[in-house]
Amino acid sequence: MRRSLSTIPTIIMTTPHFPHLLAPLDLGFTTLRNRVIMGSMHTGLEDRFYNYGKLAAFYKERAKGGVGLIVTGGISPNRSGWLLPFGGTLNFLGDVPNHRKVTSAVHEEGGKILMQILHAGRYGYQPFVVSASDRKSPISPFKPRALSEAGIQATIRDYVRCARLARKAGYDGVEVMGSEGYLLNQFLCSRTNLRTDRWGGSIENRMRLPVEIVKRIRAAVGPDFIIMYRHSLLDLVDGGNTWDDVLAVAKALQHAGVTILNTGIGWHEARVPTIVTSVPRAAFASVAGRLRREVTIPVVASNRINMPGEAEAIIARGDADMVSMARPFLADPEFVVKAAAGRVDEINTCIGCNQACLDHTFSNKRASCLVNPRACHETELVYKAAAKRRKVAVVGAGPAGLSAATVAAECGHEVTLFDSSDSIGGQFKVAMQIPGKEEFAETIRYFKRKVELTGVNLKLGQRVTRDDLLAGGYDDVIVATGIKVRKPPIEGIEHPKVLSYLDVLAHKKPVGKRVAIIGAGGIGFDVGEYLLHDSRHALPLAVDTWTREWGVDLKATTGGGLVEPHAEEPVRQLYLLQRKTTKLGAGLGKTSGWVHRAVLARNGVVMLAGVQYNKIDDHGLHITVDGGERLLAVDNVIICAGQDSLAELMPPAGAAPAAPGATRFHKIGGAALASELDAKRAIKEGAELAVSL
Ligand code: FAD
Ligand code: NAP
Ligand code: SF4
């Protein structure tokens, strides 16, 4: 049953916190309970009918958490629009009952939900792809077929049928996806639209398809159904639209019957990052503001907005009527209720890492969240009261131990958490020193508060021993002691010019102007970015510094909003080295690795693969590469050669299994496996172990 506005939790309607963000929005025929949109995210659950129960549980938690308007992941209007083979569709009456599970779940919690209609065009990773022209995209191996006049007409009909079925399935409206380089964006820009018929050429012709689709959907669904259109404000690709084009399209869409204009920044093939953690918060809000001053319908700001303070400021200064946040709702389904209650310090903040969300999506895996492993697993990873309260010691307050301790306490166990350091966070305290990873501090802040709220007994400054643990009478000991840094056996490794990454990042030892980095994993790249940071620019980078570095013109006076990046003299000469012969950085995140590689390349870092390390001496680092010996005359050599597990608190290998009733020992995170370690696995392992105790 749909709840009326008056039954929505009063906290959302009457809160003194974030008054602009949490004010209702009257759309004439319906009212949204606040200005917060949970933006569209492909979770992987929408692609299979048997996962719609899980999908409904995912959205239900977010609706219960108070979000004003939810947008589903992209649902294709037809087969040629699939993003992936057999992607989610709504083409037949038979699909409606699956979608009803989702809409009912959201309505039961007083929420509203739109279904996103997404035709991938040439971004489809499948053989039936179509586009405005037959230009292949750099991110899909499949060459599209240019739609014929009849094909265009059929596509319009498919959009309309999809919207009609969405209404039948109980959605409050649809979002027509027109940005990020998908089909409608492909028609809008001369980069991909080379047509000479009435669907190509002038902007009036290029916008004909999206405008026609909106007009025809409006005519089919009537006036009391939300049509949100996601419009690309900055394409960030050559051959993208200028601001005049963007504005002309927005006005035509408004005229065609759009209720709300959502905004998008950058095509997927753009070589400018738009959402990774190094993009300054709310970097593109001013562009939405320029649009808002030109149209009369509500405008939504999006991209790298992850906390209520930024969202409130955007609406308060008039840059938007609503704010769309997507990944922040993977990280914390209760974002809105916490904001409304002034409990901002309890929000589990999205750190923009992409590691469990977009990287999963692009690897065809179910999305989740590094800081919240329950995301998209709501029915499988359940934090509920344990049958028996156990006395639990967790050693190590890094991500793994923090996750285990707080979830175990939430499940009702008596938990003591030890760390030898005088503060929590483990290696995340080191990670947050990296330019662009400042957000990692938010995870530590979240866990600090969670430790207080769940009643974990925190003992800092205590390096515990196995004897301490055995004497403590614990039912369970969770060893989450992390790693020890690997020191490779290279001749001269004890030379004073050799530093470990911890010497540099944690102990702030001075580093010279010419530096060789041994090891090009995630930490080698991070150390590179740290050493290249120009101290004249405060961190996190201001928006104008960042746009200059990446060559972005927020005014889009040029096509796509691209200008020449501003190149500054690098502050150091760096060599980044690895023994493998593969491309450096190949193991970095699918959707973020290219950003790290681009920053280092822009700063003239010499990247060498297939290196053999011969010795380190007063002259520098002696290597063999490409069959020849070379001396890198460097001031310092920084070791980033991985880690080994630190798990000495565990029972010795081969020890007899614990007798019934004796203390059980478990290990998680870096202590369990140091190679390929990342915080995603550490936090997930901690939570999964805690619920299994
Ligand atoms: P740790 O974080 O190492 O925590 C172990 C804790 O145990 C420490 O606090 C230590 O003080 C404590 N301890 C050890 N022995 C004892 C003892 N005997 N008694 C009491 N306390 C003890 N991961 C990502 O996923 N994404 C990234 O982008 C990323 N970037 C990184 C950048 C850098 C520069 C670094 C250094 C790491 C990065 N990581 C990243 C890795 C991530 O930080 C680790 O995967 C994660 O911290 C591992 O968590 P953990 O809890 O297993 O161990
Ligand atoms: P890593 O990714 O395993 O990289 C270790 C590097 O050291 C590799 O380049 C390896 O390359 C080299 N190496 C290993 N043994 C060596 C030896 N004996 N001598 C010389 N070189 C050696 O580990 P990491 O960079 O330390 O990162 C630790 C974990 O943190 C990673 O697993 C990663 O998941 C996580 N992290 C993630 C990010 C991110 O952005 N997602 C960032 C930082 C860290 P060769 O063997 O080819 O020489
Ligand atoms: Fe945000 Fe990282 Fe979680 Fe994705 S995985 S939602 S980027 S914190």
CSV table of C-alpha atoms in Angstrom, one decimal, residues 155-355:
chain,number,residue,atom,x,y,z
A,155,THR,CA,13.3,2.6,-31.0
A,156,ILE,CA,11.0,5.4,-30.1
A,157,ARG,CA,8.1,3.0,-29.8
A,158,ASP,CA,10.2,0.7,-27.6
A,159,TYR,CA,10.9,3.6,-25.2
A,160,VAL,CA,7.2,4.5,-25.0
A,161,ARG,CA,6.2,0.9,-24.4
A,162,CYS,CA,8.9,0.6,-21.7
A,163,ALA,CA,7.5,3.7,-20.0
A,164,ARG,CA,3.9,2.5,-20.2
A,165,LEU,CA,5.0,-0.8,-18.6
A,166,ALA,CA,6.9,1.0,-15.9
A,167,ARG,CA,3.7,2.8,-15.0
A,168,LYS,CA,1.9,-0.5,-14.9
A,169,ALA,CA,4.6,-1.9,-12.7
A,170,GLY,CA,3.9,0.9,-10.1
A,171,TYR,CA,6.9,3.1,-10.8
A,172,ASP,CA,6.3,6.8,-10.0
A,173,GLY,CA,8.0,7.7,-13.2
A,174,VAL,CA,10.9,7.1,-15.5
A,175,GLU,CA,14.3,8.5,-16.0
A,176,VAL,CA,15.4,8.7,-19.6
A,177,MET,CA,19.1,8.3,-19.7
A,178,GLY,CA,20.6,10.9,-22.0
A,179,SER,CA,24.1,11.3,-20.7
A,180,GLU,CA,27.4,9.5,-20.1
A,181,GLY,CA,27.7,8.7,-23.8
A,182,TYR,CA,24.8,6.3,-24.2
A,183,LEU,CA,22.5,6.1,-27.2
A,184,LEU,CA,20.7,9.5,-26.8
A,185,ASN,CA,24.0,11.2,-26.1
A,186,GLN,CA,25.4,9.6,-29.2
A,187,PHE,CA,22.7,11.2,-31.3
A,188,LEU,CA,23.2,14.5,-29.6
A,189,CYS,CA,26.9,14.9,-30.4
A,190,SER,CA,28.7,15.3,-33.7
A,191,ARG,CA,31.4,13.0,-32.3
A,192,THR,CA,29.2,10.0,-32.9
A,193,ASN,CA,26.4,11.4,-35.1
A,194,LEU,CA,27.6,11.8,-38.6
A,195,ARG,CA,24.1,11.5,-40.2
A,196,THR,CA,23.0,13.7,-43.0
A,197,ASP,CA,19.3,13.0,-42.6
A,198,ARG,CA,16.8,14.8,-40.3
A,199,TRP,CA,18.4,13.0,-37.3
A,200,GLY,CA,21.9,14.5,-37.8
A,201,GLY,CA,23.7,17.7,-38.7
A,202,SER,CA,22.4,20.8,-36.8
A,203,ILE,CA,21.7,20.6,-33.1
A,204,GLU,CA,17.9,20.8,-33.9
A,205,ASN,CA,18.3,17.6,-35.9
A,206,ARG,CA,20.7,15.9,-33.4
A,207,MET,CA,18.3,16.5,-30.5
A,208,ARG,CA,15.3,15.2,-32.4
A,209,LEU,CA,15.5,11.7,-31.1
A,210,PRO,CA,15.6,12.5,-27.3
A,211,VAL,CA,13.0,15.2,-27.7
A,212,GLU,CA,10.7,13.0,-29.7
A,213,ILE,CA,11.0,10.2,-27.1
A,214,VAL,CA,10.1,12.5,-24.3
A,215,LYS,CA,7.1,14.0,-26.2
A,216,ARG,CA,5.8,10.5,-27.0
A,217,ILE,CA,6.3,9.2,-23.5
A,218,ARG,CA,4.5,12.2,-22.1
A,219,ALA,CA,1.6,11.6,-24.4
A,220,ALA,CA,1.4,8.0,-23.5
A,221,VAL,CA,1.7,8.2,-19.7
A,222,GLY,CA,-0.3,11.4,-19.0
A,223,PRO,CA,0.6,14.4,-16.9
A,224,ASP,CA,0.8,12.8,-13.5
A,225,PHE,CA,3.9,10.6,-14.1
A,226,ILE,CA,7.4,11.9,-13.4
A,227,ILE,CA,9.7,12.1,-16.5
A,228,MET,CA,13.2,12.9,-15.4
A,229,TYR,CA,15.8,13.3,-18.2
A,230,ARG,CA,19.5,12.9,-17.5
A,231,HIS,CA,21.2,15.5,-19.6
A,232,SER,CA,24.9,15.6,-20.3
A,233,LEU,CA,26.1,19.1,-19.3
A,234,LEU,CA,29.8,18.5,-20.1
A,235,ASP,CA,30.6,15.6,-22.5
A,236,LEU,CA,34.4,15.9,-21.8
A,237,VAL,CA,35.2,14.3,-25.2
A,238,ASP,CA,36.3,15.8,-28.5
A,239,GLY,CA,33.2,16.4,-30.6
A,240,GLY,CA,31.1,17.0,-27.6
A,241,ASN,CA,28.5,19.7,-27.3
A,242,THR,CA,29.1,23.4,-26.5
A,243,TRP,CA,27.1,25.1,-23.7
A,244,ASP,CA,24.8,26.7,-26.3
A,245,ASP,CA,23.9,23.3,-27.6
A,246,VAL,CA,23.4,21.9,-24.1
A,247,LEU,CA,21.1,24.8,-23.3
A,248,ALA,CA,19.1,24.4,-26.5
A,249,VAL,CA,18.5,20.7,-25.8
A,250,ALA,CA,17.5,21.4,-22.1
A,251,LYS,CA,14.9,24.0,-23.2
A,252,ALA,CA,13.5,21.7,-25.9
A,253,LEU,CA,13.2,18.8,-23.3
A,254,GLN,CA,11.4,21.1,-20.9
A,255,HIS,CA,9.0,22.0,-23.6
A,256,ALA,CA,8.5,18.3,-24.6
A,257,GLY,CA,7.2,17.5,-21.1
A,258,VAL,CA,10.2,16.6,-18.8
A,259,THR,CA,9.4,17.1,-15.1
A,260,ILE,CA,12.9,17.2,-13.7
A,261,LEU,CA,16.2,17.7,-15.4
A,262,ASN,CA,18.9,15.5,-13.9
A,263,THR,CA,22.5,16.2,-15.0
A,264,GLY,CA,25.4,14.0,-16.1
A,265,ILE,CA,29.1,14.8,-16.5
A,266,GLY,CA,31.5,13.1,-18.9
A,267,TRP,CA,31.1,10.2,-21.3
A,268,HIS,CA,32.4,6.8,-20.1
A,269,GLU,CA,35.1,7.0,-22.7
A,270,ALA,CA,36.2,10.5,-21.5
A,271,ARG,CA,39.8,10.7,-20.3
A,272,VAL,CA,38.9,13.1,-17.5
A,273,PRO,CA,37.9,11.5,-14.2
A,274,THR,CA,34.5,12.6,-12.9
A,275,ILE,CA,33.7,10.5,-9.9
A,276,VAL,CA,36.9,8.9,-8.5
A,277,THR,CA,38.0,9.9,-5.1
A,278,SER,CA,40.6,12.4,-6.4
A,279,VAL,CA,37.9,14.6,-8.0
A,280,PRO,CA,37.1,17.4,-5.6
A,281,ARG,CA,33.7,17.1,-3.9
A,282,ALA,CA,30.8,18.7,-5.8
A,283,ALA,CA,33.3,19.8,-8.5
A,284,PHE,CA,30.6,20.2,-11.2
A,285,ALA,CA,27.7,21.7,-9.2
A,286,SER,CA,28.3,25.2,-10.7
A,287,VAL,CA,27.5,23.8,-14.1
A,288,ALA,CA,24.1,22.6,-12.9
A,289,GLY,CA,23.7,26.1,-11.4
A,290,ARG,CA,24.2,27.7,-14.9
A,291,LEU,CA,21.5,25.4,-16.3
A,292,ARG,CA,19.1,26.0,-13.4
A,293,ARG,CA,19.1,29.8,-14.2
A,294,GLU,CA,18.0,29.1,-17.7
A,295,VAL,CA,15.1,26.7,-17.2
A,296,THR,CA,11.9,26.6,-15.1
A,297,ILE,CA,11.7,22.9,-14.1
A,298,PRO,CA,13.7,21.5,-11.2
A,299,VAL,CA,17.4,20.8,-11.9
A,300,VAL,CA,19.5,18.1,-10.2
A,301,ALA,CA,23.2,18.4,-9.4
A,302,SER,CA,25.3,15.2,-9.4
A,303,ASN,CA,28.8,13.7,-9.4
A,304,ARG,CA,31.1,13.4,-6.3
A,305,ILE,CA,28.7,14.7,-3.8
A,306,ASN,CA,28.9,12.4,-0.8
A,307,MET,CA,28.0,14.3,2.4
A,308,PRO,CA,24.9,16.2,3.4
A,309,GLY,CA,26.9,19.4,4.0
A,310,GLU,CA,27.9,19.8,0.3
A,311,ALA,CA,24.4,18.8,-0.8
A,312,GLU,CA,22.8,21.4,1.4
A,313,ALA,CA,25.2,24.1,0.2
A,314,ILE,CA,24.4,23.3,-3.4
A,315,ILE,CA,20.7,23.8,-2.9
A,316,ALA,CA,21.1,26.8,-0.5
A,317,ARG,CA,23.2,28.8,-3.0
A,318,GLY,CA,20.7,28.0,-5.8
A,319,ASP,CA,22.9,25.7,-8.0
A,320,ALA,CA,20.2,23.0,-8.0
A,321,ASP,CA,16.7,22.0,-6.7
A,322,MET,CA,17.7,18.5,-5.9
A,323,VAL,CA,21.0,16.6,-5.4
A,324,SER,CA,21.6,13.1,-6.8
A,325,MET,CA,24.0,10.8,-4.9
A,326,ALA,CA,24.3,7.2,-6.0
A,327,ARG,CA,27.3,5.5,-4.4
A,328,PRO,CA,26.7,7.2,-1.0
A,329,PHE,CA,23.6,5.0,-0.8
A,330,LEU,CA,25.6,1.9,-1.3
A,331,ALA,CA,27.8,3.0,1.6
A,332,ASP,CA,25.0,4.0,3.9
A,333,PRO,CA,21.3,3.3,3.3
A,334,GLU,CA,20.4,5.5,6.3
A,335,PHE,CA,22.2,8.6,4.9
A,336,VAL,CA,19.1,10.7,5.0
A,337,VAL,CA,17.7,9.8,8.4
A,338,LYS,CA,21.1,10.3,10.0
A,339,ALA,CA,21.4,13.7,8.3
A,340,ALA,CA,17.9,14.6,9.4
A,341,ALA,CA,18.7,13.7,13.0
A,342,GLY,CA,21.9,15.7,12.9
A,343,ARG,CA,23.9,12.4,13.3
A,344,VAL,CA,26.3,13.2,10.4
A,345,ASP,CA,29.2,11.7,12.3
A,346,GLU,CA,27.4,8.3,12.0
A,347,ILE,CA,27.2,8.4,8.2
A,348,ASN,CA,29.3,5.7,6.5
A,349,THR,CA,30.8,7.9,3.8
A,350,CYS,CA,31.4,6.7,0.2
A,351,ILE,CA,35.2,7.2,-0.3
A,352,GLY,CA,34.9,7.2,-4.1
A,353,CYS,CA,37.2,4.2,-4.5
A,354,ASN,CA,35.0,2.4,-7.1
A,355,GLN,CA,36.5,-0.9,-5.8
